[in-house]
Amino acid sequence: MDSLNTGFSFAGNETLALFGPQSHLKTGLAAYARHHHLLTEDMPFQLLLLFSACATGALLRTVLKEAKIPILLIMCFIGLGFGISAHYTHKLQLIKKLANIDPVLFVHMFTPIIIFTAAFEMDLYIFRKAFWQILVLAVPGFLMNSALIGGLTYKINRYGWSWDTSMLFGIILSTTDPILSVVSVKNIGLSKIVINIITGESLCNDATTSILFELYRDMVENVHKEIVTEIILKLTLKFFASVVFGFLCSRVVMFWLKHIFNDGVAEVILSFTMTYIIFFVAEWCGMSGVISISILGLLIDSVSFSPGTDVFLFKFWSMMSFLAHLMIYFITGIVLAQRTFLYLNTRILFYVVTLYLSINLTRALIVFALSPLLSRLGYGLNWRWGAVLVWSGMRGTFTLNMALAVGQEEGLDKQQWKNMVLLHAGTASLLTLMINSTTVKKLVVTLGLCDITLAKRIAMSNAVQRIRQMEVHSFSLLKLDRYLADANWAMAEETIKIDYPYKLSIEEDSQTLGAFKCPDCANDISFDRSPQQIIDIMEEARLRLLNAQIASYQKQYSTRILNQEAAQALIGAAENYIDIKGKFMNIQEVKTYWESKGLLVTIKNGLMDWSYNVKEEKSSRPSRNKFLKMCHHAVFTDEFESTSSVITLLNTCPIVFHFISHISLLFQEQLKMCNYYFLSLYIIEAIMKASAMGKTYLSHHWNQFELLIVIVGIIDVIIMKALKQISPEYYVLRIINVFRIVRLLRVLRLLKIVIPKVVKLLEKQINKQLAFRYDIAKGYVQGEEDISCLIEQIAGHERVYRDLKNIFDKNKQEAMKELGLMQHEYPEIVTAVKTKQAVQTVLNTAFETLKFMVSGGIVNDHEGKELYKMILLKQKQLAMLPPMIAPPTAEELLRNIMWLQNDKDRIDFIQRKARIICYDYGDIICEEGELPRGIHLITSGMAKVYGSAPRYGVDKELYEQTHPTRLPYSDYLVTGAIVGELNCLTKQEMEFMITCETAVQTCFISIEDLFEAFDKFLEYPSLEYKIWLKLSLDVALKTFKENLPYEDWSYKMCGQLPNLYVLDVPNHTKHDIYDGTMEYVLLVHGTVQDCQLLQLFCAPYILPKTCHQVQGTAAISKLFIVRTVEPMRRKETGKLASICQVHTGSRRRGLDDSYQSIHSTDVDYTYLGSVKHRSSEY
């Protein structure tokens, strides 16, 4: 068997034995690898070394997380150690090979990652405003910096460098790293504006460096003789072509991302691969890959990707940039040790220090010289920002890239100069990393750029108090847990105690809390805010609320309630307001994002005047004359129009041949006969249409145009006949050519079939824009509702709270009005958008439910994946819904009311009793203070509600005591809204006035008919109970969101819907709560009193879990109960239920003012209460 050798032929006659003695196999593989350069023998060890460096970086990141020593500096020193060791041993040949890495490979391997990461993390809106500041720093500032460093090097160095080489050296040392320059100041409270200016300057001067370095190097080498032409060509390619290429590529990538459905892995892979592809293609075509990648990173943001991908995406690119910098500094250390170690001496060290001081001094001089211009551009520039800008200029990736490129470039002076450039560039990078990077944070703090203002201290104090409050509540609940009853609570409370993060003096702390202790009597003395402090608190609250708005828009996008375009528009609008002091986002400014897109409507209306439809034109009756009747039947058919279009299309060929000289001369007679033939057909068509349509023939644009073509054609024939005997003079030929051109009008007849298609396309695009408009307005309203729950926690001062509340309520009302007007003007489109949002909301609930079932083990992973596919399929089908859906009728709206759903008898009864009422603009539906007349269901139009804020059944005097600064209440009601439910139930006066903002149609149910329905439908759950449940659910959701805004209460209520019920607590009647079956108890109407502490609670209010028994203190008090578990159901309760409903009806009619109600349920509802305390459940 040893003699058996089997081989495969490679590269001609070479054969590699694959089976045979082991030594022969190794020798053959090694020889083959050396010959074909596929895999060298030490390549696995080089890869092992690089991966070991990555593992070392991860270890250092873990160990030195809190240390101030830069990890990259340690990695460079490790590389230096390996490189120095290779000088003294022959066993580290792979280190020497790694030191000779190709600079082109070095650039193309790491640069795309660093550039894209830096650009992707930038704020596009800040970059856009600060663009001219960045450009001034990156182009003239960079050129001046390069000239100063180059000139200084030429004057003081003792290496004998020429002026050209010194300037090339200045270019290398003038560039900065876009990531390393801001990594030390990114998360310490420095303004985002400064961070983005530093990053933007680094990105732009990296692009300038690569272009200028290449141009100057070519000039030094005298590669191109036509210097001016070469410079213009390269600048055009590098700047303008690169920007256009990057923009087009970003559109391609975003289009591609839009068509990847819910596949985060594919999206991240696409972003990674396209970054490298775009960079390589740009460089290969002579453009700047840096500029193209920068444009790509700036135009693509997290919203460009599928919801939920952003966290993984940022982590991926953060990891890749960290690994890239690890590799760069590790390899740089090896290269420096291998190629410059022998040149080190005392004089070199002196030059290294001098050069480090020079690059910082020249950067400071440039920023100082440009400061008058920079302070007048963009965001301006003060001396503190300038100091940070100077000291944060880290030399990194591009400095090392170009130094390596010079080191291996042929034709540039002698080898010593190349090594000296590499030495000084590498040491400059290490010194900026060692000194600047470790001290810039201290500089920022010393300059007061991270000062903790009073507003920030108040915000932090509110946050700490909120966390401490939640801790107390958590401990209160945990002490009820029987498994944790014997825990050491004192130690637990001491262990989790959260200190105030800001270390402040007593005076500062007193200002933060708003009061301090008198040193003599130890009484609290109030601390009044000065007007300037109020302004500062207001501004800080504004910024935080804008961030909360952005978070709300991102959340809406992540749940797919907002589409990508609307989310980007709203986030961009909010970010634009961040740097406008005192300015709040409002719907009038947001409208500018869709008002600029109204041109399509004008174009569509113009084309509609010229559109031709056979069925629409058939308006006149046919004549009794046989010929005219025949013409009428023939003209108004699709076949007639199709034949006319075919004739026009066939006539196009001879018209075109007339303009081809040799064909026109060769087939002159044939073309003339064709002209006569088609003109005759046009005349016949016009006669038939005129006969069929009569006097209305000339009232249509197309008929006028076709008649014009016929007249021009006849004139054409007559003139040609008249000029036939005249000699071909110049003016005769001109006339003939003019009429040949006029014949082209016949081709325009084809627009008759094209225009309707164009109109349909425009309608589709207009519908998308209108849906986009509604999405923006709806997303804005939802954002206002989300942050209205946070104003109290963010404000920090009562006056600031009132001002903010007024501003956001006003903005919300304006947006609601805009939504109502859109629904009134475009009901079909708004209905389609609402339908899609409703479906998406239900699908989100399905996703959350599936996630809960998988995490809880209710379904296994395989079953979860199958269910996930089914839900995902429905989500894909959501895009197939029509763009326009007819709005629901009054009957459909009635059937969808919560307290009528799935009950045919009740729906039929209400439909028989209800009547339609129409109101004009300005009409009053109901006035404040009048008794309720019934319930209005708005079926079309929009109405405005204005009056006092709802009191929820609280006595007027008591409400005014608890709400001394009662704010006016206003809202807008659109289709589907119901008015008057609560007032009809309680027979209380209307608390608001409702006026019509448009023509309004309502479905009216009188209070007499409603009470008749209450008496008729007493079976449990009664109609009255279901209305109370619907109202209580509305109040509960609003109250939960205001008091516990960090939880998803919409989803919670969906999951708890079977466990929700309303409990009636009559006046002077006691009832037990939190008896082990209740998770939350919410007072939604009236007032109750804690029987133990005698504390009075006014609706709406979440009753504390320390309260176990309450007593009703109002005529009608309702508790909304969220049950923990579903108790055992009772079966035989029909008799008790009927008794309960009889008592309910009696109390409503005023026949029994005080009674003890009996509570019971049927087979689907829970028996509640006890034998001792029974009460009616509503």
JSON list of C-alpha atoms in Angstrom, two decimals, residues 1045-1117:
[
{"chain": "A", "resi": 1045, "resn": "PRO", "atom": "CA", "xyz": [-45.44, 55.52, 32.20]},
{"chain": "A", "resi": 1046, "resn": "TYR", "atom": "CA", "xyz": [-42.61, 52.99, 31.97]},
{"chain": "A", "resi": 1047, "resn": "GLU", "atom": "CA", "xyz": [-44.92, 50.01, 31.43]},
{"chain": "A", "resi": 1048, "resn": "ASP", "atom": "CA", "xyz": [-46.85, 48.99, 28.34]},
{"chain": "A", "resi": 1049, "resn": "TRP", "atom": "CA", "xyz": [-50.36, 49.30, 29.74]},
{"chain": "A", "resi": 1050, "resn": "SER", "atom": "CA", "xyz": [-52.10, 48.79, 26.42]},
{"chain": "A", "resi": 1051, "resn": "TYR", "atom": "CA", "xyz": [-50.64, 45.30, 26.18]},
{"chain": "A", "resi": 1052, "resn": "LYS", "atom": "CA", "xyz": [-51.24, 44.65, 29.89]},
{"chain": "A", "resi": 1053, "resn": "MET", "atom": "CA", "xyz": [-54.91, 45.55, 29.56]},
{"chain": "A", "resi": 1054, "resn": "CYS", "atom": "CA", "xyz": [-55.21, 43.25, 26.55]},
{"chain": "A", "resi": 1055, "resn": "GLY", "atom": "CA", "xyz": [-53.84, 40.36, 28.59]},
{"chain": "A", "resi": 1056, "resn": "GLN", "atom": "CA", "xyz": [-55.98, 41.21, 31.60]},
{"chain": "A", "resi": 1057, "resn": "LEU", "atom": "CA", "xyz": [-59.22, 42.01, 29.76]},
{"chain": "A", "resi": 1058, "resn": "PRO", "atom": "CA", "xyz": [-61.06, 38.91, 31.08]},
{"chain": "A", "resi": 1059, "resn": "ASN", "atom": "CA", "xyz": [-59.94, 39.87, 34.61]},
{"chain": "A", "resi": 1060, "resn": "LEU", "atom": "CA", "xyz": [-61.19, 43.46, 34.54]},
{"chain": "A", "resi": 1061, "resn": "TYR", "atom": "CA", "xyz": [-64.44, 44.52, 36.14]},
{"chain": "A", "resi": 1062, "resn": "VAL", "atom": "CA", "xyz": [-66.11, 47.56, 37.68]},
{"chain": "A", "resi": 1063, "resn": "LEU", "atom": "CA", "xyz": [-67.32, 47.60, 41.26]},
{"chain": "A", "resi": 1064, "resn": "ASP", "atom": "CA", "xyz": [-69.99, 49.92, 42.63]},
{"chain": "A", "resi": 1065, "resn": "VAL", "atom": "CA", "xyz": [-69.39, 51.43, 46.09]},
{"chain": "A", "resi": 1066, "resn": "PRO", "atom": "CA", "xyz": [-72.60, 53.28, 47.08]},
{"chain": "A", "resi": 1067, "resn": "ASN", "atom": "CA", "xyz": [-72.51, 56.20, 49.49]},
{"chain": "A", "resi": 1068, "resn": "HIS", "atom": "CA", "xyz": [-71.83, 55.22, 53.14]},
{"chain": "A", "resi": 1069, "resn": "THR", "atom": "CA", "xyz": [-71.18, 51.63, 52.06]},
{"chain": "A", "resi": 1070, "resn": "LYS", "atom": "CA", "xyz": [-67.92, 49.82, 52.90]},
{"chain": "A", "resi": 1071, "resn": "HIS", "atom": "CA", "xyz": [-66.14, 47.34, 50.68]},
{"chain": "A", "resi": 1072, "resn": "ASP", "atom": "CA", "xyz": [-62.99, 45.24, 51.05]},
{"chain": "A", "resi": 1073, "resn": "ILE", "atom": "CA", "xyz": [-60.21, 45.64, 48.48]},
{"chain": "A", "resi": 1074, "resn": "TYR", "atom": "CA", "xyz": [-56.80, 44.00, 47.92]},
{"chain": "A", "resi": 1075, "resn": "ASP", "atom": "CA", "xyz": [-58.05, 40.75, 49.40]},
{"chain": "A", "resi": 1076, "resn": "GLY", "atom": "CA", "xyz": [-55.48, 38.63, 47.54]},
{"chain": "A", "resi": 1077, "resn": "THR", "atom": "CA", "xyz": [-57.37, 38.47, 44.24]},
{"chain": "A", "resi": 1078, "resn": "MET", "atom": "CA", "xyz": [-56.82, 42.08, 43.19]},
{"chain": "A", "resi": 1079, "resn": "GLU", "atom": "CA", "xyz": [-53.64, 43.31, 41.53]},
{"chain": "A", "resi": 1080, "resn": "TYR", "atom": "CA", "xyz": [-54.73, 46.95, 41.06]},
{"chain": "A", "resi": 1081, "resn": "VAL", "atom": "CA", "xyz": [-57.71, 48.92, 42.33]},
{"chain": "A", "resi": 1082, "resn": "LEU", "atom": "CA", "xyz": [-58.39, 52.20, 40.58]},
{"chain": "A", "resi": 1083, "resn": "LEU", "atom": "CA", "xyz": [-60.99, 54.77, 41.62]},
{"chain": "A", "resi": 1084, "resn": "VAL", "atom": "CA", "xyz": [-62.47, 55.90, 38.28]},
{"chain": "A", "resi": 1085, "resn": "HIS", "atom": "CA", "xyz": [-65.51, 57.88, 39.48]},
{"chain": "A", "resi": 1086, "resn": "GLY", "atom": "CA", "xyz": [-66.54, 59.65, 42.66]},
{"chain": "A", "resi": 1087, "resn": "THR", "atom": "CA", "xyz": [-64.74, 59.62, 46.02]},
{"chain": "A", "resi": 1088, "resn": "VAL", "atom": "CA", "xyz": [-63.98, 56.98, 48.64]},
{"chain": "A", "resi": 1089, "resn": "GLN", "atom": "CA", "xyz": [-62.37, 57.04, 52.07]},
{"chain": "A", "resi": 1090, "resn": "ASP", "atom": "CA", "xyz": [-59.83, 54.69, 53.59]},
{"chain": "A", "resi": 1091, "resn": "CYS", "atom": "CA", "xyz": [-61.68, 53.13, 56.53]},
{"chain": "A", "resi": 1092, "resn": "GLN", "atom": "CA", "xyz": [-58.48, 52.74, 58.58]},
{"chain": "A", "resi": 1093, "resn": "LEU", "atom": "CA", "xyz": [-56.54, 55.95, 57.90]},
{"chain": "A", "resi": 1094, "resn": "LEU", "atom": "CA", "xyz": [-59.62, 58.05, 57.06]},
{"chain": "A", "resi": 1095, "resn": "GLN", "atom": "CA", "xyz": [-57.80, 59.36, 54.00]},
{"chain": "A", "resi": 1096, "resn": "LEU", "atom": "CA", "xyz": [-60.03, 60.67, 51.22]},
{"chain": "A", "resi": 1097, "resn": "PHE", "atom": "CA", "xyz": [-59.33, 59.64, 47.62]},
{"chain": "A", "resi": 1098, "resn": "CYS", "atom": "CA", "xyz": [-60.71, 61.48, 44.58]},
{"chain": "A", "resi": 1099, "resn": "ALA", "atom": "CA", "xyz": [-61.07, 59.97, 41.11]},
{"chain": "A", "resi": 1100, "resn": "PRO", "atom": "CA", "xyz": [-59.05, 59.16, 39.13]},
{"chain": "A", "resi": 1101, "resn": "TYR", "atom": "CA", "xyz": [-56.63, 57.56, 41.58]},
{"chain": "A", "resi": 1102, "resn": "ILE", "atom": "CA", "xyz": [-54.74, 54.28, 41.97]},
{"chain": "A", "resi": 1103, "resn": "LEU", "atom": "CA", "xyz": [-55.57, 53.12, 45.49]},
{"chain": "A", "resi": 1104, "resn": "PRO", "atom": "CA", "xyz": [-52.49, 52.07, 47.50]},
{"chain": "A", "resi": 1105, "resn": "LYS", "atom": "CA", "xyz": [-52.10, 48.41, 48.37]},
{"chain": "A", "resi": 1106, "resn": "THR", "atom": "CA", "xyz": [-51.88, 49.30, 52.05]},
{"chain": "A", "resi": 1107, "resn": "CYS", "atom": "CA", "xyz": [-55.56, 50.24, 51.88]},
{"chain": "A", "resi": 1108, "resn": "HIS", "atom": "CA", "xyz": [-57.78, 47.21, 52.51]},
{"chain": "A", "resi": 1109, "resn": "GLN", "atom": "CA", "xyz": [-61.24, 48.69, 53.02]},
{"chain": "A", "resi": 1110, "resn": "VAL", "atom": "CA", "xyz": [-62.91, 51.78, 51.55]},
{"chain": "A", "resi": 1111, "resn": "GLN", "atom": "CA", "xyz": [-66.23, 53.53, 52.08]},
{"chain": "A", "resi": 1112, "resn": "GLY", "atom": "CA", "xyz": [-68.14, 55.40, 49.39]},
{"chain": "A", "resi": 1113, "resn": "THR", "atom": "CA", "xyz": [-68.50, 59.13, 50.01]},
{"chain": "A", "resi": 1114, "resn": "ALA", "atom": "CA", "xyz": [-70.19, 60.20, 46.77]},
{"chain": "A", "resi": 1115, "resn": "ALA", "atom": "CA", "xyz": [-73.52, 59.49, 45.17]},
{"chain": "A", "resi": 1116, "resn": "ILE", "atom": "CA", "xyz": [-71.84, 57.28, 42.56]},
{"chain": "A", "resi": 1117, "resn": "SER", "atom": "CA", "xyz": [-68.40, 55.80, 43.23]}
]
